GROMACS .gro file of C-alpha atoms in nm:
model
  411
    1UNK     CA    1  -1.652   7.231   7.278
    2UNK     CA    2  -1.820   7.512   7.468
    3UNK     CA    3  -2.191   7.574   7.440
    4UNK     CA    4  -2.128   7.928   7.310
    5UNK     CA    5  -1.963   7.779   7.000
    6UNK     CA    6  -2.263   7.562   6.913
    7UNK     CA    7  -2.585   7.659   6.742
    8UNK     CA    8  -2.900   7.618   6.947
    9UNK     CA    9  -3.211   7.469   6.786
   10UNK     CA   10  -3.569   7.424   6.897
   11UNK     CA   11  -3.724   7.082   6.836
   12UNK     CA   12  -4.080   7.083   6.701
   13UNK     CA   13  -4.199   6.720   6.669
   14UNK     CA   14  -4.336   6.623   6.326
   15UNK     CA   15  -4.255   6.970   6.191
   16UNK     CA   16  -3.909   7.122   6.212
   17UNK     CA   17  -3.575   7.199   6.371
   18UNK     CA   18  -3.529   7.574   6.392
   19UNK     CA   19  -3.361   7.878   6.539
   20UNK     CA   20  -3.387   8.252   6.458
   21UNK     CA   21  -3.149   8.218   6.160
   22UNK     CA   22  -3.242   7.890   5.988
   23UNK     CA   23  -3.545   7.662   5.987
   24UNK     CA   24  -3.554   7.307   5.852
   25UNK     CA   25  -3.921   7.217   5.792
   26UNK     CA   26  -4.041   6.871   5.693
   27UNK     CA   27  -4.172   6.889   5.335
   28UNK     CA   28  -3.954   7.180   5.218
   29UNK     CA   29  -3.823   7.137   4.858
   30UNK     CA   30  -3.451   7.068   4.838
   31UNK     CA   31  -3.383   7.378   4.627
   32UNK     CA   32  -3.520   7.607   4.898
   33UNK     CA   33  -3.307   7.433   5.160
   34UNK     CA   34  -2.996   7.472   4.942
   35UNK     CA   35  -3.072   7.843   4.897
   36UNK     CA   36  -3.111   7.885   5.273
   37UNK     CA   37  -2.777   7.715   5.333
   38UNK     CA   38  -2.609   7.940   5.077
   39UNK     CA   39  -2.747   8.247   5.254
   40UNK     CA   40  -2.612   8.129   5.590
   41UNK     CA   41  -2.256   8.023   5.509
   42UNK     CA   42  -2.132   8.230   5.801
   43UNK     CA   43  -2.319   8.002   6.042
   44UNK     CA   44  -2.322   7.666   5.862
   45UNK     CA   45  -1.996   7.503   5.753
   46UNK     CA   46  -1.866   7.163   5.652
   47UNK     CA   47  -2.167   7.079   5.434
   48UNK     CA   48  -2.157   6.742   5.258
   49UNK     CA   49  -2.396   6.634   4.984
   50UNK     CA   50  -2.453   6.267   4.901
   51UNK     CA   51  -2.677   6.103   4.641
   52UNK     CA   52  -2.692   5.798   4.418
   53UNK     CA   53  -2.568   5.871   4.068
   54UNK     CA   54  -2.698   5.541   3.927
   55UNK     CA   55  -3.033   5.545   4.108
   56UNK     CA   56  -3.127   5.912   4.160
   57UNK     CA   57  -3.502   5.836   4.183
   58UNK     CA   58  -3.470   5.539   4.419
   59UNK     CA   59  -3.226   5.640   4.691
   60UNK     CA   60  -3.271   5.938   4.920
   61UNK     CA   61  -3.057   6.251   4.898
   62UNK     CA   62  -2.868   6.359   5.212
   63UNK     CA   63  -2.728   6.698   5.311
   64UNK     CA   64  -2.495   6.656   5.609
   65UNK     CA   65  -2.408   6.961   5.819
   66UNK     CA   66  -2.108   6.783   5.966
   67UNK     CA   67  -1.996   7.066   6.197
   68UNK     CA   68  -2.346   7.104   6.338
   69UNK     CA   69  -2.433   6.737   6.377
   70UNK     CA   70  -2.740   6.757   6.150
   71UNK     CA   71  -2.842   6.536   5.856
   72UNK     CA   72  -3.124   6.630   5.620
   73UNK     CA   73  -3.277   6.345   5.419
   74UNK     CA   74  -3.484   6.421   5.108
   75UNK     CA   75  -3.724   6.186   4.931
   76UNK     CA   76  -3.559   6.075   4.607
   77UNK     CA   77  -3.871   6.122   4.391
   78UNK     CA   78  -4.041   6.434   4.528
   79UNK     CA   79  -3.716   6.596   4.655
   80UNK     CA   80  -3.899   6.714   4.969
   81UNK     CA   81  -3.736   6.707   5.312
   82UNK     CA   82  -3.834   6.365   5.446
   83UNK     CA   83  -3.682   6.361   5.793
   84UNK     CA   84  -3.422   6.539   6.005
   85UNK     CA   85  -3.156   6.354   6.200
   86UNK     CA   86  -2.928   6.490   6.472
   87UNK     CA   87  -2.645   6.238   6.503
   88UNK     CA   88  -2.376   6.428   6.696
   89UNK     CA   89  -2.505   6.572   7.022
   90UNK     CA   90  -2.162   6.714   7.108
   91UNK     CA   91  -2.201   6.983   6.839
   92UNK     CA   92  -2.549   7.117   6.902
   93UNK     CA   93  -2.778   7.255   7.174
   94UNK     CA   94  -3.135   7.123   7.169
   95UNK     CA   95  -3.437   7.263   7.348
   96UNK     CA   96  -3.807   7.192   7.361
   97UNK     CA   97  -4.062   7.449   7.482
   98UNK     CA   98  -3.781   7.679   7.604
   99UNK     CA   99  -3.619   7.397   7.806
  100UNK     CA  100  -3.270   7.281   7.704
  101UNK     CA  101  -3.254   6.902   7.724
  102UNK     CA  102  -2.923   6.834   7.550
  103UNK     CA  103  -2.601   7.033   7.513
  104UNK     CA  104  -2.229   6.956   7.464
  105UNK     CA  105  -2.088   6.807   7.782
  106UNK     CA  106  -2.438   6.733   7.911
  107UNK     CA  107  -2.592   6.524   7.635
  108UNK     CA  108  -2.946   6.405   7.697
  109UNK     CA  109  -3.010   6.088   7.893
  110UNK     CA  110  -3.334   5.890   7.899
  111UNK     CA  111  -3.436   6.060   8.223
  112UNK     CA  112  -3.388   6.409   8.077
  113UNK     CA  113  -3.578   6.320   7.762
  114UNK     CA  114  -3.874   6.175   7.955
  115UNK     CA  115  -3.872   6.472   8.190
  116UNK     CA  116  -3.887   6.713   7.895
  117UNK     CA  117  -4.127   6.526   7.663
  118UNK     CA  118  -4.332   6.327   7.911
  119UNK     CA  119  -4.362   5.954   7.968
  120UNK     CA  120  -4.465   5.720   7.690
  121UNK     CA  121  -4.505   5.349   7.620
  122UNK     CA  122  -4.204   5.115   7.632
  123UNK     CA  123  -3.971   5.168   7.339
  124UNK     CA  124  -3.856   4.938   7.060
  125UNK     CA  125  -3.527   4.753   7.080
  126UNK     CA  126  -3.298   4.680   6.787
  127UNK     CA  127  -3.109   4.365   6.888
  128UNK     CA  128  -2.864   4.378   6.594
  129UNK     CA  129  -2.765   4.742   6.654
  130UNK     CA  130  -2.796   4.723   7.034
  131UNK     CA  131  -3.006   5.039   7.031
  132UNK     CA  132  -3.316   5.125   7.234
  133UNK     CA  133  -3.558   5.360   7.052
  134UNK     CA  134  -3.799   5.580   7.248
  135UNK     CA  135  -4.065   5.743   7.030
  136UNK     CA  136  -4.336   6.006   7.029
  137UNK     CA  137  -4.544   6.116   6.731
  138UNK     CA  138  -4.305   6.275   6.482
  139UNK     CA  139  -4.002   6.227   6.707
  140UNK     CA  140  -3.772   5.944   6.814
  141UNK     CA  141  -3.459   5.907   7.028
  142UNK     CA  142  -3.194   5.636   7.007
  143UNK     CA  143  -3.001   5.518   7.314
  144UNK     CA  144  -2.717   5.264   7.290
  145UNK     CA  145  -2.716   4.959   7.518
  146UNK     CA  146  -2.364   4.839   7.443
  147UNK     CA  147  -2.264   4.865   7.810
  148UNK     CA  148  -2.434   4.540   7.907
  149UNK     CA  149  -2.289   4.548   8.259
  150UNK     CA  150  -2.508   4.843   8.354
  151UNK     CA  151  -2.804   4.814   8.114
  152UNK     CA  152  -3.073   4.546   8.107
  153UNK     CA  153  -3.341   4.509   7.840
  154UNK     CA  154  -3.670   4.365   7.970
  155UNK     CA  155  -3.981   4.249   7.779
  156UNK     CA  156  -4.255   4.508   7.731
  157UNK     CA  157  -4.624   4.483   7.648
  158UNK     CA  158  -4.581   4.357   7.292
  159UNK     CA  159  -4.345   4.148   7.076
  160UNK     CA  160  -4.146   4.453   6.960
  161UNK     CA  161  -4.163   4.657   7.279
  162UNK     CA  162  -3.902   4.656   7.551
  163UNK     CA  163  -3.827   4.830   7.876
  164UNK     CA  164  -3.481   4.947   7.975
  165UNK     CA  165  -3.339   4.910   8.324
  166UNK     CA  166  -3.006   5.072   8.407
  167UNK     CA  167  -2.783   5.193   8.684
  168UNK     CA  168  -2.853   5.562   8.756
  169UNK     CA  169  -2.482   5.637   8.741
  170UNK     CA  170  -2.459   5.483   8.393
  171UNK     CA  171  -2.774   5.616   8.223
  172UNK     CA  172  -2.758   5.569   7.844
  173UNK     CA  173  -2.694   5.895   7.662
  174UNK     CA  174  -2.876   6.003   7.351
  175UNK     CA  175  -2.685   5.924   7.029
  176UNK     CA  176  -2.945   6.014   6.765
  177UNK     CA  177  -3.267   6.214   6.743
  178UNK     CA  178  -3.498   6.204   6.441
  179UNK     CA  179  -3.784   6.438   6.344
  180UNK     CA  180  -4.031   6.296   6.092
  181UNK     CA  181  -4.391   6.306   5.971
  182UNK     CA  182  -4.646   6.069   6.125
  183UNK     CA  183  -4.635   5.810   6.401
  184UNK     CA  184  -4.325   5.623   6.288
  185UNK     CA  185  -4.042   5.659   6.040
  186UNK     CA  186  -4.111   5.391   5.779
  187UNK     CA  187  -4.145   5.364   5.404
  188UNK     CA  188  -4.523   5.371   5.452
  189UNK     CA  189  -4.521   5.689   5.660
  190UNK     CA  190  -4.764   5.974   5.598
  191UNK     CA  191  -4.726   6.154   5.261
  192UNK     CA  192  -4.514   6.468   5.259
  193UNK     CA  193  -4.677   6.806   5.214
  194UNK     CA  194  -4.506   7.132   5.127
  195UNK     CA  195  -4.541   7.364   5.431
  196UNK     CA  196  -4.731   7.688   5.391
  197UNK     CA  197  -4.429   7.915   5.426
  198UNK     CA  198  -4.251   7.736   5.138
  199UNK     CA  199  -4.505   7.860   4.882
  200UNK     CA  200  -4.433   8.231   4.942
  201UNK     CA  201  -4.658   8.330   4.654
  202UNK     CA  202  -4.514   8.068   4.416
  203UNK     CA  203  -4.688   7.781   4.239
  204UNK     CA  204  -4.609   7.414   4.300
  205UNK     CA  205  -4.630   7.190   3.992
  206UNK     CA  206  -4.801   6.851   4.015
  207UNK     CA  207  -4.778   6.739   3.651
  208UNK     CA  208  -4.699   6.879   3.306
  209UNK     CA  209  -4.851   6.697   3.006
  210UNK     CA  210  -4.811   6.757   2.636
  211UNK     CA  211  -5.123   6.864   2.445
  212UNK     CA  212  -5.158   6.724   2.093
  213UNK     CA  213  -5.354   6.846   1.794
  214UNK     CA  214  -5.347   6.705   1.438
  215UNK     CA  215  -5.064   6.469   1.527
  216UNK     CA  216  -4.836   6.737   1.671
  217UNK     CA  217  -4.761   6.880   2.014
  218UNK     CA  218  -4.951   7.208   2.031
  219UNK     CA  219  -4.873   7.309   2.389
  220UNK     CA  220  -4.840   7.201   2.751
  221UNK     CA  221  -5.107   7.146   3.016
  222UNK     CA  222  -4.991   7.229   3.370
  223UNK     CA  223  -5.158   7.095   3.686
  224UNK     CA  224  -5.038   7.286   3.991
  225UNK     CA  225  -5.128   7.412   4.337
  226UNK     CA  226  -5.122   7.777   4.432
  227UNK     CA  227  -5.243   8.012   4.702
  228UNK     CA  228  -5.605   8.122   4.676
  229UNK     CA  229  -5.549   8.483   4.571
  230UNK     CA  230  -5.907   8.592   4.648
  231UNK     CA  231  -5.893   8.469   5.004
  232UNK     CA  232  -5.536   8.601   5.042
  233UNK     CA  233  -5.661   8.952   4.966
  234UNK     CA  234  -5.930   8.928   5.234
  235UNK     CA  235  -5.748   8.738   5.506
  236UNK     CA  236  -5.625   9.057   5.675
  237UNK     CA  237  -5.352   9.016   5.933
  238UNK     CA  238  -5.383   8.638   5.961
  239UNK     CA  239  -5.120   8.408   5.815
  240UNK     CA  240  -5.367   8.140   5.716
  241UNK     CA  241  -5.454   8.071   5.357
  242UNK     CA  242  -5.598   7.794   5.145
  243UNK     CA  243  -5.439   7.618   4.850
  244UNK     CA  244  -5.624   7.553   4.528
  245UNK     CA  245  -5.539   7.314   4.245
  246UNK     CA  246  -5.553   7.459   3.895
  247UNK     CA  247  -5.523   7.307   3.548
  248UNK     CA  248  -5.405   7.552   3.285
  249UNK     CA  249  -5.285   7.512   2.926
  250UNK     CA  250  -5.026   7.716   2.738
  251UNK     CA  251  -5.011   7.674   2.359
  252UNK     CA  252  -4.745   7.756   2.105
  253UNK     CA  253  -4.825   8.103   1.977
  254UNK     CA  254  -4.975   8.230   2.303
  255UNK     CA  255  -4.877   8.590   2.373
  256UNK     CA  256  -4.669   8.681   2.677
  257UNK     CA  257  -4.970   8.849   2.839
  258UNK     CA  258  -5.176   8.530   2.797
  259UNK     CA  259  -4.904   8.324   2.966
  260UNK     CA  260  -4.883   8.561   3.263
  261UNK     CA  261  -5.261   8.552   3.300
  262UNK     CA  262  -5.253   8.171   3.286
  263UNK     CA  263  -4.954   8.086   3.507
  264UNK     CA  264  -4.878   8.408   3.690
  265UNK     CA  265  -4.557   8.608   3.684
  266UNK     CA  266  -4.233   8.411   3.631
  267UNK     CA  267  -3.957   8.387   3.888
  268UNK     CA  268  -3.722   8.558   3.643
  269UNK     CA  269  -3.703   8.683   3.285
  270UNK     CA  270  -3.385   8.576   3.107
  271UNK     CA  271  -3.269   8.714   2.770
  272UNK     CA  272  -3.055   8.487   2.555
  273UNK     CA  273  -2.713   8.647   2.524
  274UNK     CA  274  -2.599   8.460   2.214
  275UNK     CA  275  -2.739   8.294   1.906
  276UNK     CA  276  -2.532   8.000   1.790
  277UNK     CA  277  -2.730   7.978   1.463
  278UNK     CA  278  -2.643   8.334   1.354
  279UNK     CA  279  -2.362   8.199   1.133
  280UNK     CA  280  -2.628   8.072   0.893
  281UNK     CA  281  -2.791   8.412   0.837
  282UNK     CA  282  -2.562   8.518   0.552
  283UNK     CA  283  -2.343   8.823   0.493
  284UNK     CA  284  -2.633   9.060   0.435
  285UNK     CA  285  -2.736   9.001   0.799
  286UNK     CA  286  -2.395   9.072   0.954
  287UNK     CA  287  -2.462   9.439   1.024
  288UNK     CA  288  -2.804   9.374   1.175
  289UNK     CA  289  -2.803   9.359   1.554
  290UNK     CA  290  -3.002   9.044   1.645
  291UNK     CA  291  -3.274   9.085   1.904
  292UNK     CA  292  -3.257   8.810   2.165
  293UNK     CA  293  -3.542   8.576   2.243
  294UNK     CA  294  -3.627   8.562   2.611
  295UNK     CA  295  -3.728   8.302   2.868
  296UNK     CA  296  -3.984   8.308   3.145
  297UNK     CA  297  -3.815   8.104   3.420
  298UNK     CA  298  -4.063   7.931   3.652
  299UNK     CA  299  -3.812   7.792   3.901
  300UNK     CA  300  -4.068   7.669   4.156
  301UNK     CA  301  -4.252   7.467   3.886
  302UNK     CA  302  -3.939   7.336   3.713
  303UNK     CA  303  -3.974   7.472   3.359
  304UNK     CA  304  -3.895   7.761   3.124
  305UNK     CA  305  -4.100   7.910   2.840
  306UNK     CA  306  -3.918   8.074   2.548
  307UNK     CA  307  -4.073   8.367   2.361
  308UNK     CA  308  -3.990   8.506   2.020
  309UNK     CA  309  -3.860   8.861   2.065
  310UNK     CA  310  -4.050   9.002   1.767
  311UNK     CA  311  -4.392   8.846   1.819
  312UNK     CA  312  -4.372   8.796   2.201
  313UNK     CA  313  -4.530   8.454   2.146
  314UNK     CA  314  -4.440   8.108   2.283
  315UNK     CA  315  -4.199   7.907   2.069
  316UNK     CA  316  -4.047   7.657   2.314
  317UNK     CA  317  -4.086   7.479   2.652
  318UNK     CA  318  -3.795   7.346   2.860
  319UNK     CA  319  -3.875   7.096   3.140
  320UNK     CA  320  -3.613   7.021   3.409
  321UNK     CA  321  -3.576   6.701   3.616
  322UNK     CA  322  -3.332   6.858   3.867
  323UNK     CA  323  -3.114   6.547   3.895
  324UNK     CA  324  -2.809   6.583   4.126
  325UNK     CA  325  -2.492   6.613   3.925
  326UNK     CA  326  -2.646   6.821   3.649
  327UNK     CA  327  -2.525   7.174   3.573
  328UNK     CA  328  -2.862   7.327   3.669
  329UNK     CA  329  -2.922   7.123   3.984
  330UNK     CA  330  -3.052   7.333   4.271
  331UNK     CA  331  -3.202   7.605   4.050
  332UNK     CA  332  -3.533   7.442   3.955
  333UNK     CA  333  -3.778   7.225   4.144
  334UNK     CA  334  -3.831   6.890   3.976
  335UNK     CA  335  -4.081   6.896   3.690
  336UNK     CA  336  -4.300   6.585   3.673
  337UNK     CA  337  -4.394   6.547   3.307
  338UNK     CA  338  -4.555   6.315   3.054
  339UNK     CA  339  -4.480   6.381   2.688
  340UNK     CA  340  -4.578   6.142   2.409
  341UNK     CA  341  -4.330   6.132   2.118
  342UNK     CA  342  -4.401   5.987   1.774
  343UNK     CA  343  -4.160   5.860   1.510
  344UNK     CA  344  -4.254   5.659   1.202
  345UNK     CA  345  -4.587   5.557   1.353
  346UNK     CA  346  -4.434   5.452   1.685
  347UNK     CA  347  -4.533   5.639   2.002
  348UNK     CA  348  -4.327   5.648   2.322
  349UNK     CA  349  -4.415   5.818   2.649
  350UNK     CA  350  -4.136   6.028   2.798
  351UNK     CA  351  -4.161   6.070   3.175
  352UNK     CA  352  -3.943   6.227   3.441
  353UNK     CA  353  -3.795   5.891   3.540
  354UNK     CA  354  -3.745   5.761   3.182
  355UNK     CA  355  -3.399   5.640   3.081
  356UNK     CA  356  -3.230   5.635   2.742
  357UNK     CA  357  -3.327   5.273   2.664
  358UNK     CA  358  -3.694   5.361   2.719
  359UNK     CA  359  -3.706   5.609   2.429
  360UNK     CA  360  -3.403   5.535   2.207
  361UNK     CA  361  -3.623   5.365   1.945
  362UNK     CA  362  -3.799   5.693   1.852
  363UNK     CA  363  -3.484   5.905   1.820
  364UNK     CA  364  -3.404   6.051   1.481
  365UNK     CA  365  -3.037   5.957   1.522
  366UNK     CA  366  -2.843   5.754   1.779
  367UNK     CA  367  -2.557   6.006   1.754
  368UNK     CA  368  -2.597   6.281   2.016
  369UNK     CA  369  -2.487   6.643   2.025
  370UNK     CA  370  -2.241   6.690   2.314
  371UNK     CA  371  -2.320   6.972   2.557
  372UNK     CA  372  -1.986   7.042   2.727
  373UNK     CA  373  -2.018   7.392   2.881
  374UNK     CA  374  -1.640   7.419   2.877
  375UNK     CA  375  -1.594   7.797   2.901
  376UNK     CA  376  -1.437   7.925   3.224
  377UNK     CA  377  -1.744   8.125   3.329
  378UNK     CA  378  -1.988   7.848   3.236
  379UNK     CA  379  -1.787   7.537   3.325
  380UNK     CA  380  -1.967   7.217   3.419
  381UNK     CA  381  -1.767   7.029   3.686
  382UNK     CA  382  -1.981   6.716   3.639
  383UNK     CA  383  -1.889   6.660   3.275
  384UNK     CA  384  -2.078   6.675   2.947
  385UNK     CA  385  -2.438   6.580   2.877
  386UNK     CA  386  -2.584   6.456   2.547
  387UNK     CA  387  -2.872   6.590   2.340
  388UNK     CA  388  -3.084   6.357   2.126
  389UNK     CA  389  -3.355   6.473   1.888
  390UNK     CA  390  -3.689   6.343   1.779
  391UNK     CA  391  -3.995   6.509   1.632
  392UNK     CA  392  -4.054   6.837   1.822
  393UNK     CA  393  -3.850   6.713   2.119
  394UNK     CA  394  -3.485   6.738   2.223
  395UNK     CA  395  -3.386   6.517   2.516
  396UNK     CA  396  -3.080   6.608   2.725
  397UNK     CA  397  -2.937   6.289   2.878
  398UNK     CA  398  -2.676   6.253   3.152
  399UNK     CA  399  -2.401   5.992   3.155
  400UNK     CA  400  -2.616   5.776   3.387
  401UNK     CA  401  -2.875   5.761   3.103
  402UNK     CA  402  -3.137   5.963   3.295
  403UNK     CA  403  -3.310   6.267   3.146
  404UNK     CA  404  -3.175   6.603   3.261
  405UNK     CA  405  -3.410   6.824   3.059
  406UNK     CA  406  -3.671   6.805   2.786
  407UNK     CA  407  -3.705   7.078   2.520
  408UNK     CA  408  -4.030   7.095   2.322
  409UNK     CA  409  -4.046   7.330   2.022
  410UNK     CA  410  -4.292   7.438   1.758
  411UNK     CA  411  -4.269   7.302   1.405
   0.00000   0.00000   0.00000
């Protein structure tokens, strides 16, 4: 493969892999990455998406750009980009500080990597995989040592450190490069943070909790981070800004203007195109053109708010878990929620990670309503989901028994 056919990326340790067209930043929400890939289909092909259907909150999500040699791994719970892996050096050009250190036909060796990034302490050696790992903060390189006739592994300065000796004519070539947050890529690595550019004027939800009054759910309390609008207005030409954490409550009956003042403008306003309950209105209503209710879609915070068309007041909340395999996956960021449900004196806490067995005891009926989305323009390739009802709450459940969405309505 010629270099002209490959995309060239700049390596920024602990931060990103980027070029003028696309940028993969550590901490970016998966939905924003998917949108970026969709906008660059001319450049990025052969995209593969893998996830665990049975354990969507426990096993990381991977987007593999197979024709570009790039793998993007997302944290299963937060759905933020956890680390970036380049595993096929024959399909990509890599540079650091304007210096190309790996390209097809001239993949990086240990000497080229050390020349580009500077010397460091002896690396770690994986005896089972026969791989020598050279690391810097936020960056690591893997070199195979399978050619034992020309490569010798010597003890280093610690129990897990090793030095590599090799024949200059048989220098190990780089097989994998990883960009991550912190000093090492482990389960206990530094917490992920959404990068500044990913906010772009949008809010980032931390938690949504149900507010109760007189034994009923009266609204939702939203804890979220947002850009400091006062400092944004005075920052001038600089790109720096500060984030603030806000706690705001929206009640049933709040007017549309109150909601906008509380949460800011929505990502989109969506008008319901049909009313499946109109059959119950009677013959005298047949000639009356129904006015559709409308949603405020807050995609970056993972929820919708439904307003009555006549009163312009809140009548419903819809919270989305953004589980892979659901019809709406990739549209909303994950909504972390806590909603207490009551039934016959029993209270159960519904959370984002709850499964059917956790809340089945408070359901009004074990028989669900099937949501098939079978029409040609609205077809769901992943199959039907199931809606269960309890007091003020409708739970949409996938076939893996995880919650896809939670609808909370006024009674």
